[in-house]
GROMACS .gro file of C-alpha atoms in nm:
model
  415
    1MET     CA    1  -3.655   0.309  -1.736
    2PRO     CA    2  -3.795   0.627  -1.897
    3GLU     CA    3  -3.642   0.960  -1.804
    4HIS     CA    4  -3.731   1.027  -1.441
    5HIS     CA    5  -3.813   1.372  -1.302
    6LEU     CA    6  -3.717   1.439  -0.940
    7ILE     CA    7  -4.062   1.580  -0.858
    8PHE     CA    8  -4.301   1.456  -1.127
    9GLY     CA    9  -4.157   1.107  -1.169
   10HIS     CA   10  -4.255   0.962  -1.507
   11PHE     CA   11  -4.564   1.178  -1.559
   12ILE     CA   12  -4.380   1.411  -1.799
   13VAL     CA   13  -4.277   1.121  -2.023
   14LEU     CA   14  -4.624   0.969  -1.997
   15LYS     CA   15  -4.781   1.302  -2.089
   16GLU     CA   16  -4.563   1.325  -2.401
   17CYS     CA   17  -4.674   0.978  -2.513
   18ILE     CA   18  -5.040   1.058  -2.447
   19GLN     CA   19  -5.021   1.387  -2.638
   20ALA     CA   20  -4.862   1.211  -2.937
   21LEU     CA   21  -5.184   1.010  -2.982
   22PRO     CA   22  -5.552   1.103  -3.004
   23ARG     CA   23  -5.679   1.212  -2.664
   24ASN     CA   24  -5.913   0.916  -2.605
   25THR     CA   25  -5.667   0.641  -2.700
   26THR     CA   26  -5.679   0.354  -2.453
   27MET     CA   27  -5.392   0.336  -2.206
   28HIS     CA   28  -5.249   0.001  -2.319
   29VAL     CA   29  -5.193   0.150  -2.666
   30VAL     CA   30  -5.017   0.449  -2.508
   31VAL     CA   31  -4.792   0.223  -2.301
   32ARG     CA   32  -4.720   0.003  -2.602
   33HIS     CA   33  -4.581   0.308  -2.784
   34MET     CA   34  -4.366   0.380  -2.480
   35ALA     CA   35  -4.249   0.017  -2.465
   36ARG     CA   36  -4.095   0.047  -2.812
   37ARG     CA   37  -3.811   0.246  -2.654
   38PHE     CA   38  -3.702  -0.052  -2.443
   39SER     CA   39  -3.570  -0.348  -2.639
   40ASN     CA   40  -3.517  -0.560  -2.327
   41GLY     CA   41  -3.893  -0.598  -2.282
   42VAL     CA   42  -3.927  -0.448  -1.934
   43PHE     CA   43  -3.935  -0.103  -1.778
   44CYS     CA   44  -4.080   0.066  -1.471
   45LEU     CA   45  -4.321   0.359  -1.440
   46ASN     CA   46  -4.332   0.568  -1.123
   47LEU     CA   47  -4.695   0.687  -1.093
   48TRP     CA   48  -4.687   0.816  -0.734
   49PRO     CA   49  -4.907   0.959  -0.580
   50PHE     CA   50  -5.188   0.825  -0.798
   51ASN     CA   51  -5.075   0.463  -0.819
   52MET     CA   52  -4.796   0.229  -0.716
   53ALA     CA   53  -4.495   0.187  -0.943
   54VAL     CA   54  -4.574  -0.042  -1.236
   55PHE     CA   55  -4.345  -0.291  -1.410
   56ILE     CA   56  -4.438  -0.301  -1.780
   57ILE     CA   57  -4.344  -0.638  -1.927
   58SER     CA   58  -4.341  -0.726  -2.297
   59ASP     CA   59  -4.084  -1.005  -2.276
   60PRO     CA   60  -4.226  -1.361  -2.292
   61VAL     CA   61  -3.965  -1.504  -2.054
   62LEU     CA   62  -4.062  -1.258  -1.782
   63ALA     CA   63  -4.432  -1.282  -1.869
   64SER     CA   64  -4.429  -1.660  -1.820
   65GLN     CA   65  -4.278  -1.612  -1.473
   66VAL     CA   66  -4.555  -1.370  -1.382
   67GLU     CA   67  -4.824  -1.610  -1.501
   68ALA     CA   68  -4.668  -1.904  -1.316
   69ALA     CA   69  -4.664  -1.709  -0.988
   70PHE     CA   70  -5.048  -1.681  -0.970
   71LEU     CA   71  -5.032  -1.325  -0.841
   72ASP     CA   72  -5.333  -1.146  -0.697
   73LYS     CA   73  -5.494  -0.844  -0.855
   74PRO     CA   74  -5.410  -0.516  -0.678
   75GLU     CA   75  -5.663  -0.399  -0.422
   76ALA     CA   76  -5.739  -0.089  -0.630
   77ILE     CA   77  -5.839  -0.306  -0.928
   78CYS     CA   78  -6.056  -0.534  -0.712
   79THR     CA   79  -6.227  -0.234  -0.553
   80THR     CA   80  -6.300  -0.085  -0.894
   81MET     CA   81  -6.433  -0.415  -1.031
   82GLU     CA   82  -6.660  -0.450  -0.730
   83VAL     CA   83  -6.812  -0.110  -0.804
   84ILE     CA   84  -6.937  -0.265  -1.128
   85SER     CA   85  -7.032  -0.604  -0.985
   86GLY     CA   86  -7.166  -0.477  -0.653
   87GLY     CA   87  -6.947  -0.706  -0.443
   88PRO     CA   88  -6.697  -0.993  -0.462
   89SER     CA   89  -6.721  -1.198  -0.781
   90LEU     CA   90  -6.515  -1.453  -0.972
   91MET     CA   91  -6.305  -1.164  -1.103
   92THR     CA   92  -6.191  -1.060  -0.756
   93MET     CA   93  -6.211  -1.379  -0.548
   94TYR     CA   94  -5.914  -1.599  -0.463
   95GLY     CA   95  -5.833  -1.930  -0.298
   96ASN     CA   96  -6.104  -2.164  -0.172
   97THR     CA   97  -6.376  -1.901  -0.211
   98TRP     CA   98  -6.295  -1.866  -0.579
   99LYS     CA   99  -6.279  -2.246  -0.625
  100LYS     CA  100  -6.623  -2.288  -0.466
  101TRP     CA  101  -6.792  -2.035  -0.691
  102ARG     CA  102  -6.605  -2.139  -1.003
  103GLY     CA  103  -6.719  -2.496  -0.942
  104LEU     CA  104  -7.080  -2.383  -0.909
  105PHE     CA  105  -7.074  -2.204  -1.244
  106ASN     CA  106  -6.854  -2.438  -1.449
  107ALA     CA  107  -7.143  -2.661  -1.555
  108GLY     CA  108  -7.341  -2.365  -1.689
  109PHE     CA  109  -7.054  -2.266  -1.920
  110ALA     CA  110  -6.931  -2.612  -2.020
  111ALA     CA  111  -6.886  -2.662  -2.396
  112GLY     CA  112  -7.152  -2.935  -2.413
  113TYR     CA  113  -7.412  -2.720  -2.240
  114VAL     CA  114  -7.325  -2.409  -2.441
  115ILE     CA  115  -7.393  -2.591  -2.770
  116GLY     CA  116  -7.749  -2.636  -2.649
  117LEU     CA  117  -7.778  -2.257  -2.630
  118ALA     CA  118  -7.716  -2.221  -3.004
  119PRO     CA  119  -8.088  -2.179  -3.092
  120ALA     CA  120  -8.122  -1.899  -2.835
  121ILE     CA  121  -7.810  -1.728  -2.973
  122ALA     CA  122  -7.944  -1.767  -3.328
  123ASP     CA  123  -8.270  -1.597  -3.221
  124GLU     CA  124  -8.080  -1.291  -3.101
  125VAL     CA  125  -7.858  -1.291  -3.410
  126ALA     CA  126  -8.173  -1.292  -3.624
  127VAL     CA  127  -8.298  -0.981  -3.443
  128PHE     CA  128  -7.958  -0.818  -3.494
  129CYS     CA  129  -7.964  -0.898  -3.867
  130ASN     CA  130  -8.318  -0.761  -3.904
  131LEU     CA  131  -8.206  -0.433  -3.752
  132LEU     CA  132  -7.907  -0.416  -3.987
  133GLN     CA  133  -8.139  -0.487  -4.279
  134ASP     CA  134  -8.343  -0.182  -4.181
  135ARG     CA  135  -8.024   0.026  -4.181
  136THR     CA  136  -7.934  -0.091  -4.531
  137LYS     CA  137  -8.267   0.046  -4.654
  138ALA     CA  138  -8.195   0.382  -4.493
  139GLY     CA  139  -7.849   0.390  -4.654
  140THR     CA  140  -7.710   0.630  -4.396
  141MET     CA  141  -7.401   0.614  -4.178
  142PHE     CA  142  -7.458   0.501  -3.818
  143GLN     CA  143  -7.268   0.383  -3.510
  144LEU     CA  144  -7.265   0.004  -3.515
  145GLU     CA  145  -7.134  -0.040  -3.160
  146GLU     CA  146  -7.470   0.048  -3.009
  147TYR     CA  147  -7.622  -0.242  -3.203
  148THR     CA  148  -7.354  -0.494  -3.108
  149LEU     CA  149  -7.363  -0.396  -2.741
  150ARG     CA  150  -7.738  -0.451  -2.733
  151PHE     CA  151  -7.702  -0.780  -2.919
  152THR     CA  152  -7.434  -0.922  -2.689
  153PHE     CA  153  -7.626  -0.805  -2.382
  154ASP     CA  154  -7.937  -0.988  -2.499
  155VAL     CA  155  -7.734  -1.307  -2.544
  156ILE     CA  156  -7.569  -1.297  -2.202
  157GLY     CA  157  -7.905  -1.206  -2.050
  158ARG     CA  158  -8.058  -1.524  -2.188
  159VAL     CA  159  -7.768  -1.732  -2.060
  160THR     CA  160  -7.739  -1.570  -1.718
  161LEU     CA  161  -8.101  -1.492  -1.633
  162ASP     CA  162  -8.277  -1.740  -1.863
  163ALA     CA  163  -8.489  -1.451  -1.987
  164ARG     CA  164  -8.528  -1.249  -2.305
  165LEU     CA  165  -8.450  -0.885  -2.231
  166HIS     CA  166  -8.536  -0.759  -2.583
  167TYR     CA  167  -8.273  -0.490  -2.536
  168GLN     CA  168  -8.213  -0.477  -2.911
  169THR     CA  169  -8.567  -0.362  -2.983
  170GLN     CA  170  -8.667  -0.182  -2.664
  171GLY     CA  171  -8.518  -0.038  -2.348
  172SER     CA  172  -8.385  -0.235  -2.052
  173ALA     CA  173  -8.334  -0.073  -1.713
  174LEU     CA  174  -8.083  -0.343  -1.619
  175ALA     CA  175  -7.873  -0.296  -1.932
  176ASP     CA  176  -7.886   0.083  -1.921
  177CYS     CA  177  -7.780   0.097  -1.555
  178LEU     CA  178  -7.496  -0.151  -1.604
  179ARG     CA  179  -7.364   0.035  -1.907
  180ARG     CA  180  -7.379   0.364  -1.718
  181GLN     CA  181  -7.195   0.200  -1.430
  182VAL     CA  182  -6.921   0.085  -1.667
  183TYR     CA  183  -6.895   0.431  -1.822
  184TRP     CA  184  -6.863   0.597  -1.480
  185THR     CA  185  -6.597   0.354  -1.355
  186PRO     CA  186  -6.247   0.436  -1.485
  187PHE     CA  187  -5.957   0.212  -1.386
  188GLY     CA  188  -5.725   0.479  -1.254
  189THR     CA  189  -5.643   0.615  -1.600
  190THR     CA  190  -5.761   0.967  -1.513
  191PHE     CA  191  -5.478   1.179  -1.372
  192ASN     CA  192  -5.665   1.512  -1.369
  193PRO     CA  193  -5.733   1.565  -0.994
  194PHE     CA  194  -6.057   1.755  -1.061
  195ARG     CA  195  -6.200   1.475  -1.276
  196ARG     CA  196  -6.060   1.214  -1.039
  197TYR     CA  197  -6.185   1.347  -0.706
  198LEU     CA  198  -6.439   1.627  -0.768
  199SER     CA  199  -6.699   1.425  -0.953
  200PRO     CA  200  -7.060   1.310  -0.900
  201ARG     CA  201  -6.932   0.958  -0.976
  202PRO     CA  202  -7.004   0.802  -0.631
  203VAL     CA  203  -7.367   0.919  -0.635
  204VAL     CA  204  -7.424   0.795  -0.990
  205GLN     CA  205  -7.262   0.460  -0.909
  206LYS     CA  206  -7.476   0.407  -0.598
  207TYR     CA  207  -7.794   0.484  -0.790
  208ASN     CA  208  -7.703   0.250  -1.075
  209SER     CA  209  -7.613  -0.024  -0.827
  210TYR     CA  210  -7.945   0.014  -0.647
  211ARG     CA  211  -8.143  -0.010  -0.971
  212MET     CA  212  -7.952  -0.318  -1.090
  213ASN     CA  213  -7.996  -0.499  -0.759
  214GLN     CA  214  -8.365  -0.412  -0.760
  215TYR     CA  215  -8.405  -0.571  -1.104
  216LEU     CA  216  -8.204  -0.880  -1.012
  217ASP     CA  217  -8.402  -0.925  -0.690
  218GLU     CA  218  -8.719  -0.941  -0.897
  219GLU     CA  219  -8.567  -1.195  -1.136
  220ILE     CA  220  -8.440  -1.412  -0.852
  221ASP     CA  221  -8.774  -1.392  -0.669
  222LYS     CA  222  -8.940  -1.542  -0.977
  223ARG     CA  223  -8.751  -1.863  -0.900
  224GLY     CA  224  -8.949  -1.894  -0.576
  225SER     CA  225  -8.822  -2.051  -0.257
  226ILE     CA  226  -8.549  -2.257  -0.426
  227ILE     CA  227  -8.303  -1.973  -0.361
  228GLU     CA  228  -8.221  -1.877  -0.003
  229GLY     CA  229  -8.183  -1.516   0.099
  230GLY     CA  230  -7.814  -1.549   0.188
  231PHE     CA  231  -7.731  -1.709  -0.145
  232GLN     CA  232  -7.933  -1.444  -0.327
  233LYS     CA  233  -7.721  -1.168  -0.174
  234MET     CA  234  -7.398  -1.342  -0.277
  235ALA     CA  235  -7.526  -1.433  -0.624
  236LYS     CA  236  -7.613  -1.081  -0.738
  237PRO     CA  237  -7.249  -0.967  -0.777
  238GLN     CA  238  -7.178  -1.283  -0.978
  239LEU     CA  239  -7.472  -1.214  -1.208
  240ARG     CA  240  -7.366  -0.853  -1.257
  241MET     CA  241  -7.013  -0.965  -1.334
  242PHE     CA  242  -7.136  -1.214  -1.597
  243LEU     CA  243  -7.357  -0.949  -1.756
  244TYR     CA  244  -7.066  -0.703  -1.770
  245ALA     CA  245  -6.796  -0.941  -1.888
  246GLY     CA  246  -7.036  -1.120  -2.121
  247HIS     CA  247  -7.130  -0.823  -2.336
  248ASP     CA  248  -6.860  -0.554  -2.329
  249THR     CA  249  -6.552  -0.728  -2.467
  250LYS     CA  250  -6.752  -0.953  -2.702
  251SER     CA  251  -6.905  -0.648  -2.866
  252SER     CA  252  -6.562  -0.493  -2.928
  253THR     CA  253  -6.424  -0.822  -3.060
  254LEU     CA  254  -6.715  -0.862  -3.299
  255LEU     CA  255  -6.670  -0.509  -3.435
  256TYR     CA  256  -6.301  -0.564  -3.504
  257CYS     CA  257  -6.391  -0.892  -3.677
  258PHE     CA  258  -6.605  -0.684  -3.913
  259ILE     CA  259  -6.309  -0.454  -3.974
  260LEU     CA  260  -6.076  -0.740  -4.067
  261LEU     CA  261  -6.337  -0.895  -4.296
  262HIS     CA  262  -6.372  -0.560  -4.473
  263ARG     CA  263  -5.995  -0.524  -4.510
  264HIS     CA  264  -5.956  -0.879  -4.644
  265GLN     CA  265  -6.255  -0.915  -4.871
  266LYS     CA  266  -6.093  -1.198  -5.065
  267PHE     CA  267  -6.138  -1.411  -4.756
  268SER     CA  268  -6.461  -1.600  -4.819
  269PRO     CA  269  -6.539  -1.893  -4.590
  270LYS     CA  270  -6.769  -2.053  -4.848
  271SER     CA  271  -6.808  -2.387  -4.676
  272GLU     CA  272  -6.902  -2.216  -4.350
  273LEU     CA  273  -7.154  -1.985  -4.519
  274ASN     CA  274  -7.361  -2.273  -4.650
  275THR     CA  275  -7.337  -2.511  -4.358
  276THR     CA  276  -7.615  -2.600  -4.116
  277LYS     CA  277  -7.380  -2.770  -3.867
  278PHE     CA  278  -7.215  -2.572  -3.590
  279SER     CA  279  -6.920  -2.811  -3.589
  280ALA     CA  280  -6.837  -2.690  -3.940
  281LEU     CA  281  -6.793  -2.332  -3.815
  282ASN     CA  282  -6.458  -2.404  -3.650
  283PRO     CA  283  -6.251  -2.245  -3.932
  284LEU     CA  284  -6.419  -1.913  -3.847
  285SER     CA  285  -6.221  -1.920  -3.523
  286SER     CA  286  -5.920  -1.794  -3.718
  287ILE     CA  287  -6.096  -1.460  -3.760
  288HIS     CA  288  -6.159  -1.381  -3.397
  289LYS     CA  289  -5.823  -1.530  -3.294
  290GLU     CA  290  -5.654  -1.280  -3.523
  291VAL     CA  291  -5.870  -1.000  -3.385
  292LEU     CA  292  -5.777  -1.090  -3.028
  293ARG     CA  293  -5.412  -1.081  -3.134
  294ILE     CA  294  -5.427  -0.740  -3.302
  295PHE     CA  295  -5.691  -0.574  -3.083
  296PRO     CA  296  -5.698  -0.737  -2.736
  297PRO     CA  297  -6.000  -0.578  -2.567
  298ALA     CA  298  -5.876  -0.577  -2.208
  299ALA     CA  299  -5.577  -0.628  -1.980
  300THR     CA  300  -5.513  -0.643  -1.608
  301LEU     CA  301  -5.252  -0.571  -1.343
  302ARG     CA  302  -5.102  -0.811  -1.093
  303GLU     CA  303  -4.955  -0.730  -0.753
  304GLY     CA  304  -4.587  -0.804  -0.697
  305ARG     CA  305  -4.461  -1.001  -0.397
  306SER     CA  306  -4.150  -0.992  -0.183
  307ASP     CA  307  -4.068  -1.352  -0.278
  308LEU     CA  308  -4.102  -1.293  -0.654
  309VAL     CA  309  -3.791  -1.176  -0.837
  310LEU     CA  310  -3.818  -1.186  -1.215
  311VAL     CA  311  -3.509  -1.298  -1.407
  312ASP     CA  312  -3.465  -1.228  -1.778
  313ASP     CA  313  -3.266  -1.433  -2.032
  314LYS     CA  314  -2.952  -1.234  -1.945
  315ASP     CA  315  -2.986  -1.314  -1.573
  316ARG     CA  316  -3.085  -0.959  -1.481
  317GLN     CA  317  -3.309  -0.955  -1.175
  318TYR     CA  318  -3.621  -0.745  -1.116
  319PRO     CA  319  -3.763  -0.750  -0.759
  320THR     CA  320  -4.140  -0.696  -0.764
  321ARG     CA  321  -4.208  -0.607  -0.401
  322GLY     CA  322  -4.412  -0.287  -0.371
  323CYS     CA  323  -4.487  -0.279  -0.745
  324ASN     CA  324  -4.773  -0.372  -0.971
  325ILE     CA  325  -4.699  -0.578  -1.281
  326TRP     CA  326  -4.857  -0.524  -1.620
  327VAL     CA  327  -4.793  -0.794  -1.880
  328LEU     CA  328  -4.844  -0.594  -2.198
  329ASP     CA  329  -5.008  -0.851  -2.425
  330LEU     CA  330  -5.059  -0.594  -2.700
  331ALA     CA  331  -4.684  -0.544  -2.743
  332MET     CA  332  -4.608  -0.918  -2.754
  333HIS     CA  333  -4.896  -0.986  -2.994
  334HIS     CA  334  -4.745  -0.746  -3.247
  335CYS     CA  335  -4.393  -0.890  -3.222
  336GLU     CA  336  -4.332  -1.153  -3.491
  337ASP     CA  337  -4.042  -1.303  -3.296
  338VAL     CA  338  -4.268  -1.364  -2.997
  339PHE     CA  339  -4.615  -1.440  -3.126
  340LEU     CA  340  -4.561  -1.720  -3.375
  341LYS     CA  341  -4.834  -1.795  -3.627
  342ALA     CA  342  -4.866  -2.157  -3.518
  343SER     CA  343  -4.920  -2.057  -3.157
  344ARG     CA  344  -5.229  -1.842  -3.204
  345ARG     CA  345  -5.499  -1.905  -2.952
  346ALA     CA  346  -5.819  -1.719  -2.885
  347LEU     CA  347  -5.830  -1.691  -2.507
  348GLU     CA  348  -5.629  -1.760  -2.192
  349TRP     CA  349  -5.535  -2.105  -2.067
  350GLY     CA  350  -5.507  -2.226  -1.709
  351PRO     CA  351  -5.739  -2.265  -1.408
  352ARG     CA  352  -5.847  -1.898  -1.411
  353SER     CA  353  -5.910  -1.881  -1.783
  354CYS     CA  354  -6.225  -1.708  -1.907
  355ILE     CA  355  -6.519  -1.917  -1.789
  356GLY     CA  356  -6.734  -1.797  -2.078
  357GLN     CA  357  -6.491  -1.864  -2.363
  358SER     CA  358  -6.699  -2.146  -2.518
  359LEU     CA  359  -7.006  -1.921  -2.520
  360ALA     CA  360  -6.810  -1.625  -2.658
  361GLN     CA  361  -6.661  -1.826  -2.944
  362LEU     CA  362  -6.995  -1.981  -3.041
  363GLU     CA  363  -7.165  -1.642  -3.032
  364LEU     CA  364  -6.897  -1.487  -3.251
  365LYS     CA  365  -6.911  -1.773  -3.502
  366VAL     CA  366  -7.290  -1.750  -3.543
  367ALA     CA  367  -7.281  -1.371  -3.576
  368LEU     CA  368  -6.995  -1.379  -3.828
  369VAL     CA  369  -7.152  -1.640  -4.054
  370MET     CA  370  -7.482  -1.448  -4.062
  371LYS     CA  371  -7.300  -1.122  -4.135
  372ALA     CA  372  -7.093  -1.281  -4.413
  373ARG     CA  373  -7.406  -1.424  -4.574
  374MET     CA  374  -7.615  -1.109  -4.562
  375PHE     CA  375  -7.411  -0.787  -4.529
  376ASP     CA  376  -7.108  -0.585  -4.631
  377ILE     CA  377  -6.999  -0.354  -4.349
  378ALA     CA  378  -6.768  -0.068  -4.445
  379PRO     CA  379  -6.609   0.150  -4.173
  380ALA     CA  380  -6.635   0.525  -4.227
  381GLY     CA  381  -6.326   0.721  -4.321
  382GLY     CA  382  -6.153   0.977  -4.103
  383ASN     CA  383  -5.826   1.150  -4.023
  384MET     CA  384  -5.733   1.039  -3.670
  385THR     CA  385  -5.534   0.717  -3.682
  386VAL     CA  386  -5.327   0.510  -3.441
  387ASP     CA  387  -5.080   0.272  -3.603
  388GLY     CA  388  -5.271   0.314  -3.929
  389ASN     CA  389  -5.609   0.226  -3.777
  390ARG     CA  390  -5.888   0.480  -3.817
  391VAL     CA  391  -6.105   0.276  -3.578
  392TYR     CA  392  -5.843   0.266  -3.304
  393GLN     CA  393  -5.906   0.142  -2.949
  394ALA     CA  394  -6.047   0.415  -2.726
  395GLU     CA  395  -6.126   0.456  -2.356
  396MET     CA  396  -6.494   0.411  -2.271
  397GLY     CA  397  -6.483   0.338  -1.896
  398GLY     CA  398  -6.472   0.000  -1.724
  399GLY     CA  399  -6.121  -0.078  -1.837
  400GLY     CA  400  -6.221  -0.213  -2.178
  401ALA     CA  401  -6.105  -0.091  -2.519
  402HIS     CA  402  -6.375   0.008  -2.767
  403PRO     CA  403  -6.361   0.113  -3.133
  404VAL     CA  404  -6.346   0.490  -3.138
  405ASP     CA  405  -6.660   0.695  -3.207
  406GLY     CA  406  -6.887   0.392  -3.167
  407PHE     CA  407  -6.757   0.244  -3.495
  408PRO     CA  408  -6.935   0.454  -3.764
  409VAL     CA  409  -7.018   0.239  -4.068
  410ARG     CA  410  -7.228   0.202  -4.381
  411VAL     CA  411  -7.400  -0.132  -4.435
  412THR     CA  412  -7.511  -0.276  -4.769
  413SER     CA  413  -7.708  -0.593  -4.828
  414ARG     CA  414  -7.575  -0.900  -5.009
  415VAL     CA  415  -7.918  -1.054  -5.057
   0.00000   0.00000   0.00000
């Protein structure tokens, strides 16, 4: 356990770690630096009065026990997620309620159905490439993240709402309100009491929520009488959750794919560049798998239980009652003894794995092959680095990690 202060708990140690990194570095990077001090792969942080004590776990033996226990998310996390979604969603539901809704949506995200969405994805990728082509003519530096966020939002909009939002080329009230909601919703990472409690955040969040629900009501009403009023009320949080989860992390993953391709320019997937078959794009999975290893875009906490006692490989016991548990994927992903090359996988396994993983992987493959055919994307230089990365992962609200400064780049054309 880090050095504990009688009054301030672990906040002094946490402050030292935060100050050793750029101010906007995401919290899981900060905690990873702290975890390097503890070779046994587990330590505890006392965050009272802002949060419960947190077990930080970077040991695979303990992590597997946490995953096998099917722990719930802490109430604070669920409450925060429901600010974004507007109510209970697949992210916060449990038990039979979760099974019911997961069953309803499984067919819409099945691999066979998602393949049929490839033409729609290609349409949005074509718009994205046209916009990048315009930037190559200008020859100036710009923030690429704004383009990828709009692109991924257009894709998830077509899948979720069966409508073209045209967010890449014009404004969208739905997209703007959701993105503002994400920005104004921190996951308890702000310890400054003035920023935490004396903020217009609740008013902004209520307004954004009202505007999003208004838009979704109009979209649902277009479907006529096939949707009952009660179902409509319950469906809106699910739709908002899909729109949020379906654009935010995919955008960050795509940007870090561009970074790795720039760093390893000798990598040239020639067979994939010239193919017209989506089945031939499978080797491109190695790119985004590696990105998800090096730059995981999100993480979550789990709530300990009185009946769960973790036991490490030396038979040391760690009771979890009254604590939250954070399995620090980032630390394990960067440990060669833990994350073996042959075991790389893109997304989670198990019953609560990402429902949209087939869609996400197809979207990334199509975008990457079009980028590799048409553009060279070079990140801008700079002084601030974290672990040697100029484009380190930064806090941008909503719990996700984004490339810092919106990923400033220069783009040149290959054609």
